[in-house]
mmCIF file of N, CA and C in Angstrom:
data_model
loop_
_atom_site.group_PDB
_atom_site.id
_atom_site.type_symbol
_atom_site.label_atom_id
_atom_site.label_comp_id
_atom_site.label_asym_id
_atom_site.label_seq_id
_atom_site.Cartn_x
_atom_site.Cartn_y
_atom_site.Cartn_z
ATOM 1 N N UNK A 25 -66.358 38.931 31.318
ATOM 2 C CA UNK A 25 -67.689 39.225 30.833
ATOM 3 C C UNK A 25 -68.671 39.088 31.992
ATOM 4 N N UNK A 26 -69.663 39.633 31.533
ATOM 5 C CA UNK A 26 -70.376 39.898 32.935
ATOM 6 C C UNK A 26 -71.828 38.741 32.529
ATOM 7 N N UNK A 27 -73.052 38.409 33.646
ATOM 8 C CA UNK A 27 -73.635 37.646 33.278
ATOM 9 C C UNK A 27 -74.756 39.117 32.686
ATOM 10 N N UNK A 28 -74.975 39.778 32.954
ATOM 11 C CA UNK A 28 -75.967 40.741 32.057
ATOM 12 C C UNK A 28 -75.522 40.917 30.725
ATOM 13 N N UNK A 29 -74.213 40.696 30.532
ATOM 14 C CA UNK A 29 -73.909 40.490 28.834
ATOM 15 C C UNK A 29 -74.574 39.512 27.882
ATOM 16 N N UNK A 30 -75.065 38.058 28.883
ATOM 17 C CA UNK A 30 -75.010 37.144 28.600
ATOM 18 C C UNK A 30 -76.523 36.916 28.327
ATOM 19 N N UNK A 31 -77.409 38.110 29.352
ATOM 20 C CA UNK A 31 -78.561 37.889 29.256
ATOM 21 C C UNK A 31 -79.168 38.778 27.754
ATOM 22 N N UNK A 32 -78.278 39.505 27.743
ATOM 23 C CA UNK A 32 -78.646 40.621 26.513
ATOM 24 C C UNK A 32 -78.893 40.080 25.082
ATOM 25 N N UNK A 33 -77.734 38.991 24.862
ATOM 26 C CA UNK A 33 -77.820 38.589 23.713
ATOM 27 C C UNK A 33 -78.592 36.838 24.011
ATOM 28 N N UNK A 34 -79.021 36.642 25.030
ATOM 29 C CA UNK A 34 -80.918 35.515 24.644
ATOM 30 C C UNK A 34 -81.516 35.823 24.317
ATOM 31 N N UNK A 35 -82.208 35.431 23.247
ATOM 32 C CA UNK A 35 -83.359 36.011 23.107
ATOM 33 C C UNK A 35 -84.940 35.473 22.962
ATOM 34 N N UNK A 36 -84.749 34.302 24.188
ATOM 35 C CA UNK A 36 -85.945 34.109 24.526
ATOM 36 C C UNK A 36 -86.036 34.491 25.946
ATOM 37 N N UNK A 37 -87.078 34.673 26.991
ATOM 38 C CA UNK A 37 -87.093 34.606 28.271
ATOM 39 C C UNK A 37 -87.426 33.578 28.611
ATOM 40 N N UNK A 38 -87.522 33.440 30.554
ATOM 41 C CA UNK A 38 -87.224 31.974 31.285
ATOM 42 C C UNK A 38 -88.345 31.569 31.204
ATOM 43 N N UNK A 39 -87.874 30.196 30.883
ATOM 44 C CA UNK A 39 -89.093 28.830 31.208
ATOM 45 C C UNK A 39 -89.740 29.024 32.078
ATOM 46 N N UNK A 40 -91.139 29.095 32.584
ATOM 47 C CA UNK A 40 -91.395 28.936 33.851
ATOM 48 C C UNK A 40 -92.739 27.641 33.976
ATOM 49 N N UNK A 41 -92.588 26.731 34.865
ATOM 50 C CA UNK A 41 -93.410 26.147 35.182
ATOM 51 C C UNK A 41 -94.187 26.438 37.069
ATOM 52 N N UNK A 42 -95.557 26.255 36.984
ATOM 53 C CA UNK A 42 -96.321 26.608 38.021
ATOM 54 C C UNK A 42 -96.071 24.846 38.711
ATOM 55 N N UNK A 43 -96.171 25.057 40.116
ATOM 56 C CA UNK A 43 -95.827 24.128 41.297
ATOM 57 C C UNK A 43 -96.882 22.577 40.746
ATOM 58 N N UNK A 44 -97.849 23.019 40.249
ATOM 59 C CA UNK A 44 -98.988 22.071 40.230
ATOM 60 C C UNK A 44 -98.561 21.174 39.102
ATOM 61 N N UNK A 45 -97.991 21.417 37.927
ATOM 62 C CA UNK A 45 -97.562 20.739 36.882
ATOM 63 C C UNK A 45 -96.993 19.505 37.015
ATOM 64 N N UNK A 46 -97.366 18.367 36.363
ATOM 65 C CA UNK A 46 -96.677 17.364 36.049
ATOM 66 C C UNK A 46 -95.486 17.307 35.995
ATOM 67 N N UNK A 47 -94.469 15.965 35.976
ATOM 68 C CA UNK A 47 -93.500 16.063 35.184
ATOM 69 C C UNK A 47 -93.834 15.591 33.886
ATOM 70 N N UNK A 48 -94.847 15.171 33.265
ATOM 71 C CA UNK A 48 -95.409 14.699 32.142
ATOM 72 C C UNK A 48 -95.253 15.458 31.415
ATOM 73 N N UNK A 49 -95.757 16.681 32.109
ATOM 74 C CA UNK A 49 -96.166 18.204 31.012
ATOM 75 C C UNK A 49 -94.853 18.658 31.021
ATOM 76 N N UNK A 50 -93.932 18.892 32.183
ATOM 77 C CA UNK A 50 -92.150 19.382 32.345
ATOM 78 C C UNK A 50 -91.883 18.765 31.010
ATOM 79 N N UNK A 51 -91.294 17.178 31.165
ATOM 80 C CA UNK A 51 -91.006 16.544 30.064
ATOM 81 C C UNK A 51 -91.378 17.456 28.347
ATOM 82 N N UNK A 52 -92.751 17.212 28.304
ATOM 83 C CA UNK A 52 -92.569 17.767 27.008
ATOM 84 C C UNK A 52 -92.574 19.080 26.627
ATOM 85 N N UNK A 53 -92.818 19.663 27.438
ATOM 86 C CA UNK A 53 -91.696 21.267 27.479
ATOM 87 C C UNK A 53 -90.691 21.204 27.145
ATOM 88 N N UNK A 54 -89.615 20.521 28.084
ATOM 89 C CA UNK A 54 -88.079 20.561 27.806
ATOM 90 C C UNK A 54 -87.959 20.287 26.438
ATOM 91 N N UNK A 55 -88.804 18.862 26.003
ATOM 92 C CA UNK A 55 -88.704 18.679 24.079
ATOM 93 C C UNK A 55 -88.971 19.396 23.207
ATOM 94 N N UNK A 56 -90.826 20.307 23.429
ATOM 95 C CA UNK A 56 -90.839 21.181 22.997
ATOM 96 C C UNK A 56 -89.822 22.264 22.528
ATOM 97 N N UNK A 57 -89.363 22.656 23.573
ATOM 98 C CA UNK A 57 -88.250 23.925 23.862
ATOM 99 C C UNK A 57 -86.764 23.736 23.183
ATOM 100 N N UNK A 58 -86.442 22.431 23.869
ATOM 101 C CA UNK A 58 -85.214 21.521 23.513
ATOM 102 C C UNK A 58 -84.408 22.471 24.335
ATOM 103 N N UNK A 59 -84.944 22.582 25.390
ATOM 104 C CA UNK A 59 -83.945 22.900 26.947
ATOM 105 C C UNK A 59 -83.759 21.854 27.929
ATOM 106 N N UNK A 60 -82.568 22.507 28.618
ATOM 107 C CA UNK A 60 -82.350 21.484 29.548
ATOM 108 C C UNK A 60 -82.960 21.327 30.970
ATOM 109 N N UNK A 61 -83.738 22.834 31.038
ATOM 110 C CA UNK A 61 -84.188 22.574 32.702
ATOM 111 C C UNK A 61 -85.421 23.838 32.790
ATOM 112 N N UNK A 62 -86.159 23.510 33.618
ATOM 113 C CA UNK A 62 -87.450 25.046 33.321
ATOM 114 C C UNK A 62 -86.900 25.650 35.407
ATOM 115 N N UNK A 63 -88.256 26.516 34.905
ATOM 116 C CA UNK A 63 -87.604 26.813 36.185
ATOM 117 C C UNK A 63 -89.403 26.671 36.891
ATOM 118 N N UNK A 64 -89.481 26.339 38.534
ATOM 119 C CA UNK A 64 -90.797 25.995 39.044
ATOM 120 C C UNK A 64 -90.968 27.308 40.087
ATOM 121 N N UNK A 65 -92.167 28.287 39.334
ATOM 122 C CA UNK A 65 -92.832 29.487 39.892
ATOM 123 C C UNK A 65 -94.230 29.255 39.663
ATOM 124 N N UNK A 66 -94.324 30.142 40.605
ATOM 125 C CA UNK A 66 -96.082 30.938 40.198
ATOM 126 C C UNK A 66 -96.177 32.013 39.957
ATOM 127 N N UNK A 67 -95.322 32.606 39.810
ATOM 128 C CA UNK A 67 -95.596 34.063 39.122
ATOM 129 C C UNK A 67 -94.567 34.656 38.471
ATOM 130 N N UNK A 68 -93.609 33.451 38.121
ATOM 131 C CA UNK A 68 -92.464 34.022 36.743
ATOM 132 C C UNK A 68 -91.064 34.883 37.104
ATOM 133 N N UNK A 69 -91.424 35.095 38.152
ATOM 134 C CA UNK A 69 -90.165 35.767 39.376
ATOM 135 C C UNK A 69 -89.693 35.172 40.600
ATOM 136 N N UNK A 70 -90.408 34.417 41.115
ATOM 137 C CA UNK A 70 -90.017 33.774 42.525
ATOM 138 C C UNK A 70 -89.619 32.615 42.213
ATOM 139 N N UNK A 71 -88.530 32.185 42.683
ATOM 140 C CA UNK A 71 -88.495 31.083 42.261
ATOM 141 C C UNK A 71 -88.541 30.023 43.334
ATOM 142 N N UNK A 72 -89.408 29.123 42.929
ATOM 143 C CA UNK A 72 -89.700 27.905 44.308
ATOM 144 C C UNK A 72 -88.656 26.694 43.970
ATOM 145 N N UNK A 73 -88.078 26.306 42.817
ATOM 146 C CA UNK A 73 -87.203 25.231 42.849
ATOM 147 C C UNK A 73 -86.760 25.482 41.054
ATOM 148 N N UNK A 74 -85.958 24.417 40.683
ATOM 149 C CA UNK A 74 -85.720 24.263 39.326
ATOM 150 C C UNK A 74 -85.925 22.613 38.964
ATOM 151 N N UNK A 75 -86.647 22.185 38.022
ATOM 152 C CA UNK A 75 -86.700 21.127 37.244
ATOM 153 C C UNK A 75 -85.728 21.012 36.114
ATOM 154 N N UNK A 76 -84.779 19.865 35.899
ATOM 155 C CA UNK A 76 -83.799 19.471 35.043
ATOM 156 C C UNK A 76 -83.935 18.031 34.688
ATOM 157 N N UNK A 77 -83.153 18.009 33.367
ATOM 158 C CA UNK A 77 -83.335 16.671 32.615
ATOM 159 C C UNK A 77 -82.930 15.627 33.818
ATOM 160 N N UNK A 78 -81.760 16.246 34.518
ATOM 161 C CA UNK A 78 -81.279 15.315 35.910
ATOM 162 C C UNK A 78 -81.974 14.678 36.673
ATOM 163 N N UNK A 79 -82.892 15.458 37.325
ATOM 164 C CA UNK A 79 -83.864 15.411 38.239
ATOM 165 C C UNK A 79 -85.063 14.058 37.610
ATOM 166 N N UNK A 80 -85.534 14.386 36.629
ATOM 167 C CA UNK A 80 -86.211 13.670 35.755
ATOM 168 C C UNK A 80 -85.427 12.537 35.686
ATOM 169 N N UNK A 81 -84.652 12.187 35.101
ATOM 170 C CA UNK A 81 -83.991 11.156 35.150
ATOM 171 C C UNK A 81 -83.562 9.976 36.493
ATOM 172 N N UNK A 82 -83.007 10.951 37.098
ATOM 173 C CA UNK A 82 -82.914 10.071 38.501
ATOM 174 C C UNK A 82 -84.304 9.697 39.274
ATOM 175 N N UNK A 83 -85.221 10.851 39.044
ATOM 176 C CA UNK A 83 -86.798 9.793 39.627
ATOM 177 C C UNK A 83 -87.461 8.624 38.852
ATOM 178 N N UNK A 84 -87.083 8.475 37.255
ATOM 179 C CA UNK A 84 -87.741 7.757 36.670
ATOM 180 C C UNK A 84 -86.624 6.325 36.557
ATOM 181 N N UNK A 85 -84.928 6.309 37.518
ATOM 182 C CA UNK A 85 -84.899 5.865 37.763
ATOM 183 C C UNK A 85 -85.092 4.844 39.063
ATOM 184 N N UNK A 86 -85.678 5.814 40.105
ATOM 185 C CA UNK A 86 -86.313 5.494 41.267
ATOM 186 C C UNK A 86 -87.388 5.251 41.199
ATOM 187 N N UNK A 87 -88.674 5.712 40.636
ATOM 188 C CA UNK A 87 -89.600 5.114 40.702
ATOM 189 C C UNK A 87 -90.358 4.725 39.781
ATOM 190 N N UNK A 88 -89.760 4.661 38.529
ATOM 191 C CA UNK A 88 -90.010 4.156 37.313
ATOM 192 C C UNK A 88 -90.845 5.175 36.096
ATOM 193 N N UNK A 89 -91.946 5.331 34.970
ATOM 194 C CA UNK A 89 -92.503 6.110 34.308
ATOM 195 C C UNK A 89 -93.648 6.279 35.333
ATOM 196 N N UNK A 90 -94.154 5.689 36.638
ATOM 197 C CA UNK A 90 -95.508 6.333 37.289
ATOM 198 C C UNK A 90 -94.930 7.817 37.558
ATOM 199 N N UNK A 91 -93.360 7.862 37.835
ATOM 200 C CA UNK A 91 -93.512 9.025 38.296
ATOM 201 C C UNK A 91 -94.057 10.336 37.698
ATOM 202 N N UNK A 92 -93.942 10.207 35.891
ATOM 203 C CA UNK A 92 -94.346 11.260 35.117
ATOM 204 C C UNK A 92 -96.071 11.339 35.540
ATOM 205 N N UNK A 93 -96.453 10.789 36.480
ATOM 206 C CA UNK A 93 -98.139 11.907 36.649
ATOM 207 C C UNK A 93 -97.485 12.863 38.189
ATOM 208 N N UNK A 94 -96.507 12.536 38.829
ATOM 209 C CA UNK A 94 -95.677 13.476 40.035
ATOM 210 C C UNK A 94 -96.191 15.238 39.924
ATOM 211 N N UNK A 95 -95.981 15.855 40.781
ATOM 212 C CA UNK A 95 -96.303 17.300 40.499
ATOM 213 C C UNK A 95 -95.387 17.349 40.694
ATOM 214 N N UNK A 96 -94.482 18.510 40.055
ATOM 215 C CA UNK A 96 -93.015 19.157 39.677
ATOM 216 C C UNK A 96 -92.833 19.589 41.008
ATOM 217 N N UNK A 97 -93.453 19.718 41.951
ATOM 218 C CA UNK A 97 -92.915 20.386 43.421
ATOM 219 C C UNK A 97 -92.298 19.042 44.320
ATOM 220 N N UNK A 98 -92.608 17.746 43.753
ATOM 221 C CA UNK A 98 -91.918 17.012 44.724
ATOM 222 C C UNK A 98 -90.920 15.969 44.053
ATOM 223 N N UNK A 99 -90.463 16.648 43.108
ATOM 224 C CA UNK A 99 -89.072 16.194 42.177
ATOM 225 C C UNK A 99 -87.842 17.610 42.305
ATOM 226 N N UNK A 100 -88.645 18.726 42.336
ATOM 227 C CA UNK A 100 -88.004 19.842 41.679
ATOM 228 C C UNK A 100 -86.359 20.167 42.798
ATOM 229 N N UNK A 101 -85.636 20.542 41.924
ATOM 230 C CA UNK A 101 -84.752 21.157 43.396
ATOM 231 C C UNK A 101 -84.468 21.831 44.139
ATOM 232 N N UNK A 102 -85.077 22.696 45.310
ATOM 233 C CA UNK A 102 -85.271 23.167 45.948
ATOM 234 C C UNK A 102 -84.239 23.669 46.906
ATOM 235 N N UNK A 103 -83.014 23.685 46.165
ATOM 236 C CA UNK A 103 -81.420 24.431 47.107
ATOM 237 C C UNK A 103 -81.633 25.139 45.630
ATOM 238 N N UNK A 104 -81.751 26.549 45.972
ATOM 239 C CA UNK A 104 -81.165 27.268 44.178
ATOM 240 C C UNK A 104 -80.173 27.918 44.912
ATOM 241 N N UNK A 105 -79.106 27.904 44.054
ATOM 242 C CA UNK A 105 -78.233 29.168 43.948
ATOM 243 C C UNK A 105 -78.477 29.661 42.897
ATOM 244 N N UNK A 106 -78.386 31.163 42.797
ATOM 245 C CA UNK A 106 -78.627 32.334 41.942
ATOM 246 C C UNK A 106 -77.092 32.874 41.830
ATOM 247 N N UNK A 107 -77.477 33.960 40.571
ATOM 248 C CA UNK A 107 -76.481 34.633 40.420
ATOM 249 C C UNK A 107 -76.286 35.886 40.167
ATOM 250 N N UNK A 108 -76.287 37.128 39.944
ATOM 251 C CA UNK A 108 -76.737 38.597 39.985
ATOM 252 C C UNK A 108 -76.158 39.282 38.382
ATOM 253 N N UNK A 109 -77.127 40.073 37.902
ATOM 254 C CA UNK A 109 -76.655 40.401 36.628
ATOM 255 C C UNK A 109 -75.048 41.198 36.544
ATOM 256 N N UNK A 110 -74.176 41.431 37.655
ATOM 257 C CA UNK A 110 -73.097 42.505 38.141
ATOM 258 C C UNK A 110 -72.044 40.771 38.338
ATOM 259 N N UNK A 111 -72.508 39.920 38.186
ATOM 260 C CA UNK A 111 -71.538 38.790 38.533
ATOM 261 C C UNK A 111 -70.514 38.759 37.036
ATOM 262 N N UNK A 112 -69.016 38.130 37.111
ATOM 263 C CA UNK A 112 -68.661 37.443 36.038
ATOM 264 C C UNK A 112 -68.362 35.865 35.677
ATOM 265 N N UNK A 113 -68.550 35.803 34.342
ATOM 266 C CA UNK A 113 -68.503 34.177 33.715
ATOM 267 C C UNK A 113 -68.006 33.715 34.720
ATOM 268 N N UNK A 114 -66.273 34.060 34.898
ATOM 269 C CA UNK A 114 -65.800 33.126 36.006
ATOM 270 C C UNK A 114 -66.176 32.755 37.251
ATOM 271 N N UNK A 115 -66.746 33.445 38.000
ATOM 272 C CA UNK A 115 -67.198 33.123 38.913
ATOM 273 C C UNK A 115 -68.446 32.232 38.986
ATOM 274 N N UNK A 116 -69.802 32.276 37.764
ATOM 275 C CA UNK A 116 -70.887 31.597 37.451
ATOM 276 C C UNK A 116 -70.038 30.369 37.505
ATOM 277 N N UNK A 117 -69.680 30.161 36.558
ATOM 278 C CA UNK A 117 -68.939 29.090 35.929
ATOM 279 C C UNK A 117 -68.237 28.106 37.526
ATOM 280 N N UNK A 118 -67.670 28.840 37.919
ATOM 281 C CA UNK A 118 -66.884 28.155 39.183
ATOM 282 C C UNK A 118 -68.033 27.217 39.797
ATOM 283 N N UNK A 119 -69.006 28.405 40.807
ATOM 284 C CA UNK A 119 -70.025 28.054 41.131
ATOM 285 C C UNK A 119 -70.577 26.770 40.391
ATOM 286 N N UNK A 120 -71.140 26.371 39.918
ATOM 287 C CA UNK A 120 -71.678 25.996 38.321
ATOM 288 C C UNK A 120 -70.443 24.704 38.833
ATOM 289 N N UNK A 121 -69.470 24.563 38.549
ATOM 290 C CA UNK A 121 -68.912 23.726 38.613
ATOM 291 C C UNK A 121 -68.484 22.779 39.889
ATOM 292 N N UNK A 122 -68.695 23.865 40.716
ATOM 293 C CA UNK A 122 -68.034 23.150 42.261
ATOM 294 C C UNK A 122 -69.677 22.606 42.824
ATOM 295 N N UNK A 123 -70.262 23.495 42.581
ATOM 296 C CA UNK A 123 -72.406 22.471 43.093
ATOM 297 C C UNK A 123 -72.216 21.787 42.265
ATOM 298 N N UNK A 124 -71.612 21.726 40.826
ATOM 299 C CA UNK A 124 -72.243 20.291 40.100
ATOM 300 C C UNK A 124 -73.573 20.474 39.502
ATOM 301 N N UNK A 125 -74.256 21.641 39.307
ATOM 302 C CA UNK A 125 -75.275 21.987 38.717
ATOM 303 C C UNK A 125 -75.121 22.338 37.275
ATOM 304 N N UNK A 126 -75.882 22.563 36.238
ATOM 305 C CA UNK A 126 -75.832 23.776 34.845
ATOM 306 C C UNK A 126 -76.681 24.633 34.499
ATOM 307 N N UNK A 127 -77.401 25.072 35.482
ATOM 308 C CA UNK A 127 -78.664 26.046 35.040
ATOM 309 C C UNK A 127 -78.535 26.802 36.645
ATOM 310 N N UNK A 128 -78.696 28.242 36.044
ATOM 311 C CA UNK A 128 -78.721 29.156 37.625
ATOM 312 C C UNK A 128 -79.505 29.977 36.975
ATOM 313 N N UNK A 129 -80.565 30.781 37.699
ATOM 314 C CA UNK A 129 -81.480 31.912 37.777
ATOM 315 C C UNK A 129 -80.645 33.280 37.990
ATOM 316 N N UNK A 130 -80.722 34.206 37.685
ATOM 317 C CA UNK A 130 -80.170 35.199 37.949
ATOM 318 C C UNK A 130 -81.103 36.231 38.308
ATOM 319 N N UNK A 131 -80.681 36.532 39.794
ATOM 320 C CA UNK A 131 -81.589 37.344 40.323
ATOM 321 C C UNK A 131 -80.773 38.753 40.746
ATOM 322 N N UNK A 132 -82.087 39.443 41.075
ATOM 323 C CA UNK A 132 -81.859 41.214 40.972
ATOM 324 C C UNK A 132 -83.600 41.580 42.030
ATOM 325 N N UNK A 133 -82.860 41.539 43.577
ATOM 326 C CA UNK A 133 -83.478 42.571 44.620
ATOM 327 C C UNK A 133 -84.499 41.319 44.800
ATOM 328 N N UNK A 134 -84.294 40.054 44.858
ATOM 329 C CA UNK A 134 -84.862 38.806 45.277
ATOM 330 C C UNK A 134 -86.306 38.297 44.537
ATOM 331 N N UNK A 135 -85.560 39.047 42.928
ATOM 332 C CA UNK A 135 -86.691 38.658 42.073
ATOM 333 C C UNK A 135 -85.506 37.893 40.700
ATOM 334 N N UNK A 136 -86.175 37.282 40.193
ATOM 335 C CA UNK A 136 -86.196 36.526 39.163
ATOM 336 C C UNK A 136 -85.670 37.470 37.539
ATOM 337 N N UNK A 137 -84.554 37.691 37.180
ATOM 338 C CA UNK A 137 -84.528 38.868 35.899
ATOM 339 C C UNK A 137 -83.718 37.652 34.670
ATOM 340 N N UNK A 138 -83.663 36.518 34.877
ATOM 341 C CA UNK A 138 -82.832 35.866 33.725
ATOM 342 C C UNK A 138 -82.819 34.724 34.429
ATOM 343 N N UNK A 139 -82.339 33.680 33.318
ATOM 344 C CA UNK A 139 -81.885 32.300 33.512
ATOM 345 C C UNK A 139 -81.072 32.160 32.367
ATOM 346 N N UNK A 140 -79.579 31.712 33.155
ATOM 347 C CA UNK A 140 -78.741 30.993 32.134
ATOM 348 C C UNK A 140 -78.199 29.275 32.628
ATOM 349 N N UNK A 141 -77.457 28.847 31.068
ATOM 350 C CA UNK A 141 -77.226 27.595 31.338
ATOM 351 C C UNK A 141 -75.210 27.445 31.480
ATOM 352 N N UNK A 142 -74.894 26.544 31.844
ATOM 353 C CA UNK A 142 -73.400 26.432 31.591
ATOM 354 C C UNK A 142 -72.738 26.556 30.444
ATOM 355 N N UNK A 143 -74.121 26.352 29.282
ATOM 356 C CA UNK A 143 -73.535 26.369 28.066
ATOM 357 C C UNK A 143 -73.477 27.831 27.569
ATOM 358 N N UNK A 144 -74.544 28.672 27.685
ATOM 359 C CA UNK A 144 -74.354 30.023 27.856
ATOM 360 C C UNK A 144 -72.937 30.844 28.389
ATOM 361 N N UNK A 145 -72.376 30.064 29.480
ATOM 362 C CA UNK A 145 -71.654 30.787 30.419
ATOM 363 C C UNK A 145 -70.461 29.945 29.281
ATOM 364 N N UNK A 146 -70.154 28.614 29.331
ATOM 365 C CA UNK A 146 -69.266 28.598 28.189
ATOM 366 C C UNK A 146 -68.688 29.223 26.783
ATOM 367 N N UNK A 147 -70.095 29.352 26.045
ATOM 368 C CA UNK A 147 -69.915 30.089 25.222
ATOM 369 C C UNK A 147 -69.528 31.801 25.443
ATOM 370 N N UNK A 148 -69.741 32.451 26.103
ATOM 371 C CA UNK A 148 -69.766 33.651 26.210
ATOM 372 C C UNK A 148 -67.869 33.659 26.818
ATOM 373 N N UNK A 149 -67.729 32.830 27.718
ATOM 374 C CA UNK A 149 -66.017 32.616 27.960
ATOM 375 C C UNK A 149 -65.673 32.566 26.877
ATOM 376 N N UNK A 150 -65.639 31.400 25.973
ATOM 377 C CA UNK A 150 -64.815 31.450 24.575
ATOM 378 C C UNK A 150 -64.516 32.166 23.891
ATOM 379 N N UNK A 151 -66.350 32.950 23.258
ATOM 380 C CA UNK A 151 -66.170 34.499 22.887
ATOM 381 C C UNK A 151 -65.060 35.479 23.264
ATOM 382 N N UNK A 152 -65.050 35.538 24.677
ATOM 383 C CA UNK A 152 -63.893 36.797 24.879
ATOM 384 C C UNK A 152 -62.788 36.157 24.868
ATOM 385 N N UNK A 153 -62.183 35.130 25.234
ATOM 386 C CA UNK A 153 -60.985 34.352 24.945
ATOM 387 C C UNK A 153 -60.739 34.552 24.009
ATOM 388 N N UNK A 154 -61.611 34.411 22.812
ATOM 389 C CA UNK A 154 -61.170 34.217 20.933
ATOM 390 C C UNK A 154 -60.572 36.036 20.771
ATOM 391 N N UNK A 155 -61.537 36.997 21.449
ATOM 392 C CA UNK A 155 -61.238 38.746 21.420
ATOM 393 C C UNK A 155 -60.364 38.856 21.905
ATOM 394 N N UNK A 156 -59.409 38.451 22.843
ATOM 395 C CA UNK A 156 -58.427 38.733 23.707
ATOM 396 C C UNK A 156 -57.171 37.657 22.674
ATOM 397 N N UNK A 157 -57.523 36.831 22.232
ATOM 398 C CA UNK A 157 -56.445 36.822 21.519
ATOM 399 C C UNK A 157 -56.566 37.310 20.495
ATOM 400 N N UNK A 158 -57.371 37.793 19.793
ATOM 401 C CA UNK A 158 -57.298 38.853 18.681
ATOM 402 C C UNK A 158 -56.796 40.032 18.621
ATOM 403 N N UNK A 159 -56.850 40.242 19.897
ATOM 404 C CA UNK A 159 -56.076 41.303 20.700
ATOM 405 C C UNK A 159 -55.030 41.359 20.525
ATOM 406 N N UNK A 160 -54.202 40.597 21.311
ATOM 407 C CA UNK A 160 -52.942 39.954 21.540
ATOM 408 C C UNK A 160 -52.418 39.879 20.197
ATOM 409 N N UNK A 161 -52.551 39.309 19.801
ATOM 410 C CA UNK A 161 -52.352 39.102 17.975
ATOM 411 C C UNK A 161 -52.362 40.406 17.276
ATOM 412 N N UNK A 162 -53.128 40.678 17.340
ATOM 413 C CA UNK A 162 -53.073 42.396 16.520
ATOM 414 C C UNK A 162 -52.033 43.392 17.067
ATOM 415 N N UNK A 163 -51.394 42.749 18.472
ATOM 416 C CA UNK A 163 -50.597 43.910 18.877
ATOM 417 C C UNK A 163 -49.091 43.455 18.352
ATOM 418 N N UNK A 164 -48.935 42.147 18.841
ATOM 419 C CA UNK A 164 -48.078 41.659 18.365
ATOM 420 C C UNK A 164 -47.733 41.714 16.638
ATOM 421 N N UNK A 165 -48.614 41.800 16.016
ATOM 422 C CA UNK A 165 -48.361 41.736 14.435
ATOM 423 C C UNK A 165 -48.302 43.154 14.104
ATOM 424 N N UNK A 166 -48.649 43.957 15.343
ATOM 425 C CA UNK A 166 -48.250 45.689 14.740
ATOM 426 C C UNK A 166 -49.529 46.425 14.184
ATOM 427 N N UNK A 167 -50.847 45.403 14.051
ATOM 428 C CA UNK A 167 -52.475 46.103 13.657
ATOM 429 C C UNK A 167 -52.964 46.759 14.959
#
């Protein structure tokens, strides 16, 4: 499966938070939303870093709740790997697994066209796993 399959059937578009934002305000986004990570732009395509429950977590264990007045640009993470709508699960997924990350941007001509999560990329594996043995099964049983 491809990741443009994956973007087809979301049907919300990406989080975006501007550089200046809190993690105060991040925070209750993510609750709001009940996502796991936004992404940190100024104009909804570029992407300058990603904010995650992770990130959040490990500063508020470093520098305690002052950090929630922080601006999201000096928590955020700032190594992205991306991924291209022509990519497949397996390969996201690999990626995804060998950084140790769960949220990638998916970009198209060094702009911003989607964001998925690991759980996305999970689910959408299973999906065709469950078709491919339905497959398999139907041939074998002679349907």
């Amino acid at each position: 499966m491809l990741v443009s399959q994956i973007l087809k059937s979301k049907a919300t578009g990406v989080v975006t938070v501007a550089p200046g934002k809190t993690l105060r305000e991040v925070v209750e986004l993510l609750s709001t939303r009940r996502i796991g990570a936004v992404v940190v732009s100024s104009d909804g395509q570029q992407v300058k870093g990603i904010v995650s429950e992770r990130d959040i977590v490990r500063e508020l264990g470093r520098a305690g709740p002052a950090c929630l007045d922080q601006k999201v640009e000096t928590v955020m993470t700032r190594a992205i790997y991306g991924c291209a709508p022509g990519d497949t699960t397996d390969s996201v997924l690999e990626t995804m697994t060998t950084r140790r990350f769960r949220h990638m941007p998916v970009m198209e001509d060094n702009l911003m066209v989607g964001f998925i999560s690991i759980g996305d990329v999970v689910a959408a594996r299973l999906s065709e796993l469950q078709m491919e043995k339905d497959a398999l099964t139907g041939m074998i049983m002679g349907n």
